[in-house]
Amino acid sequence: MRRFLRPGHDPVRERLKRDLFQFNKTVEHGFPHQPSALGYSPFLHLMAIGTRSGAIKLYGAPGVEFMGLHEENNTVMQIHFIPDQCQLVTLLDDNSLHLWSLKQHSGASELREEHRFTLKGPPGSPPSATQITAVLPHSSREVLYLGTESGNIFVVELPSFRVLEDRTITSEAVLQRVPEDYCNRRSCELVEALREHPKNPDQILIGYSRGLIVLWDLQNSKVTHHFLGSQQLENLYWQRDGSKFISCHYDGSYTQWPVSSDNRQPEPLENIVPYGPFPCKAISKIYWQTTKNGLPYIIFQGGMPRASYGDRHSISVVHGSQQTAFDFTSRVIDFFIIFSSEPTAEFDDPSAMVVLAEEELVVIDLKSAGWPAVHPPYLASLHCSAITCSHHVSNIPLKLWERIISAGSKQNVHYSSMPWPIDGGTNIAPDPPQRDLLLTGHEDGTVRFWDASGVCLHLLYKLSTVRVFLTDADPNDNMNTLGEDEWPPLRKVGTFDPYSDDPRLGIQKIYLCKYSGYLAVAGTAGQVLVMELNDEDAEHPFVLVQCQPPAVVTSLALHSEWKLVAFGTSHGFGLFDHQQKRLVFVKCTLHPSDQLALEGPLSRVKSLKKSLRQSFRRIRRSRVSSRKRRGGGGNASEVQEANAKFDQDALQEMELAPVQRKIEARSAEDSFTGFVRTLYFADTFLRDSSRHCPSLWAGTNGGTVYAFCLRVPPAERRMDEPVRAEQAKEIQLMHRAPVVGILVLDGRSTPLPEPLEVAHDLSKSPDMQGSHQLLVVSEEQFKVFTLPKVSSKLKLKLTALEGCRVRKVTVANFGSCKTDDYSENDLAVLTNLGDIQIISLPFLKLQIRYPCIRKEDVSGIASCVFTKYGQGFYLISPSEFERFSLSTKWLVEPRCVVDVPEVSSNNHVHTRSGMENAARKSRGSGRSSSDYGEDERKSGRLMEHALLNDEKVLKEIQSTLEGGRGSYAERNLARSPLGHGLSNGGAD
């Protein structure tokens, strides 16, 4: 039978690959991009967030989260939970309503879309007649009341979304008993608010935008009370006992109204402009919360004096003599108060305020003195300063983990100690098998340490490098510039602060040795810091190296056993002994024709991903200057015309590049050949096959690999004798493609262990008996050389016609899901097409290929980071990481249950054929794929589909990763527009 098998087809290996590899996009970490709506269920203790791209996310206790995506990708305008049900209704900006349910499937809950509906008016009626402005789910759980722009209120049956036309509340019926002079001055206009009476479900309060408020009797279909407001209405709120309600208005005032059976047209009890008497902004939402001590909490959004504080995003809390205006650094989308929801409770007794701002979620503890913020266990604002790089470390030793947590707890003393108040659902996912860290470098010079072990990405510690440098900014500047006696009593809250005072502070490279606690950080201006996390004060490095000339650090390597740190820039690379605090050597890699050398003391190249603006500017300048050298001035208009034509040709060439790029030798005169792309320490055979020695390897953008022999003195003489280095090899790849990875395999063809890994008994000692091999990964091929002769042994070329180029490469360990006894090391490779390829070691056989990121998403590809055990992260927006897994064994995904209450038969939800649609559109667990095909590209509706529909998202991430430090407007103008309507692969 074997002769009938295809060449190279091994059934045993195919079965093994199924046990080792499986692609899943599992969970999104961070804060939803462009949130637009907020909802909360006191019954379920769940919070829902909707976004402008049509996504809806539900959050409860840490680890409990669900996600759905509307097919239309329209903005979610409102979210309303059905009382006492595991259901919610969303209103989109296309005026469509969608019913979602939490259903249990295979032991876990899933969010599914059950039904959709668009309110239609009679033929010939204007769109405003049915444009929904207010939604009220009635406590009977049978109907929705829909207020519209026309002033009419439609009643819709649940769950069928059937319009009950005989129960429509028309504006004419409402105006029948309104005083005639009031009617003449004001029409109903649109319905601004609908509120059910807290004690009598047969009455609802209707508020119209012009100020009229009526109490409507649902049983008798008539108005029982009129409240004649004189200001434009913004919102309404009932007091708990139903004896009063409060209205807030456009002029920055709020009014309290009595409700009694005696007076059908009462006058207001009080009208207050909290920040008057000068003109104030609108109060858009208000709460009146009763307490046992008799003093109510009055909480409202807005109302600031227009002239002085009109640009502030504030929510004020007033309790007796206490008053604070919480000042947010981004626009407030919505907020809600968590209070006692027991029907028998006499008072509200608010415990927390949850505020959704445009760039972060802030929770305020209303029980503790001073109203401190609560540290969120999820929805972290990853982009509080723009992310510039990231680094993942797997399996952190407990001792280091505890030190990081201890250091972080000292930074969090200003947070409240109250438990997280949004605690619905139960997390049934297994505990993470190990402790993982994700480190993110930021534009403001900080490094943040995140617990990436499970579903919730939780901030452990923030390390700042700012104090090391003298900058124009005062590090002691406090955001709270106002004193205690100032009015209004503003107080800054939240962590989002995207503005960096000095672009030189940006972090470009991070390396952490988990065994020694040494951390190396490199920045935009050529600074390299080495610090020890074991110290009491880790923010003061014991080594600071400044590269000259200053340039972005493009590569970094740390060897904690030899106490050496290597760093590379666009000009060359160097080696520093951080134990003796002395420079070992520097090597210039510039080619004589490299234009970087002509750019002055501070390189304008901010990272390897050069923007079009920078490239064109350099090329234009060189072409114009060469023309001047050749033959004098010429006509200025001719030069401009030629430049314009050149720009157009270059753009056309770029658009065609992915399909026509071929692997071919590059000229040494190509610019930027001196970029040092990768650095690698190895103890291997470099001079002869009998003696191994420490070595440093460096790969450049021009396809050159440098190898240096290092002489590191033994431990007893380490401080007395200097470390010496001598260049032993120089390899020039014939195709001159940039070198993106270097790896040495030992005699067993196993990658050399990390420094100190063997000393901690976490790895076998490398085989020093057999011959070692050198693997050089360039953008266009993988090549294995024998050591020490450096003769070519094996190579794998990537497909030339597709223009496939390696962007990221790492060694990952893949374990079998069937047995704990088998695991293997393979290369995980991300290409510029967004594909992930797994390639075997040492024979360089392609095992499998998965689509992961759209090829147009350049910034997502540039942000990708792999883990040691076959997982990965990449940015799908400036504030969110998508997590994926390539391994069948290592999978981190949400798995949770929300208990469904008993539902009466007349409220049974029809699943109909919507179940299939919903399963396709929403996600409660991971998605998997085992093949590479068109099905994966077309299916799998993820959050990132919607995010990538907005080219601003791509530009924003790209501007951060490329390090362009001009203004946001400049970066947007300089960036070429990317495609619209992008979507990523992955199957449910």
PDB file of C-alpha atoms in Angstrom, residues 9 49 66 111-112 115 266 354 428 525 596 639 663 703 810 929:
ATOM      1  CA  HIS A   9       2.622  11.839   3.259  1.00  0.00           C
ATOM      2  CA  ILE A  49     -21.081  47.403  26.722  1.00  0.00           C
ATOM      3  CA  PHE A  66     -19.611  36.991  26.647  1.00  0.00           C
ATOM      4  CA  LEU A 111     -24.880  34.823  24.182  1.00  0.00           C
ATOM      5  CA  ARG A 112     -27.184  34.391  21.201  1.00  0.00           C
ATOM      6  CA  HIS A 115     -34.742  38.078  17.092  1.00  0.00           C
ATOM      7  CA  PRO A 266     -48.366  70.016  40.810  1.00  0.00           C
ATOM      8  CA  VAL A 354     -19.798  52.566  37.428  1.00  0.00           C
ATOM      9  CA  ILE A 428     -16.101  27.479  35.414  1.00  0.00           C
ATOM     10  CA  ALA A 525      16.591  57.879  22.077  1.00  0.00           C
ATOM     11  CA  LEU A 596      21.170  57.164   7.970  1.00  0.00           C
ATOM     12  CA  VAL A 639      11.337  69.072 -10.160  1.00  0.00           C
ATOM     13  CA  ILE A 663      13.394  36.436  -3.821  1.00  0.00           C
ATOM     14  CA  GLY A 703      21.410  39.936   5.368  1.00  0.00           C
ATOM     15  CA  THR A 810       9.965  32.195  17.818  1.00  0.00           C
ATOM     16  CA  SER A 929      -9.561  25.708  12.760  1.00  0.00           C
TER      17      SER A 929
END
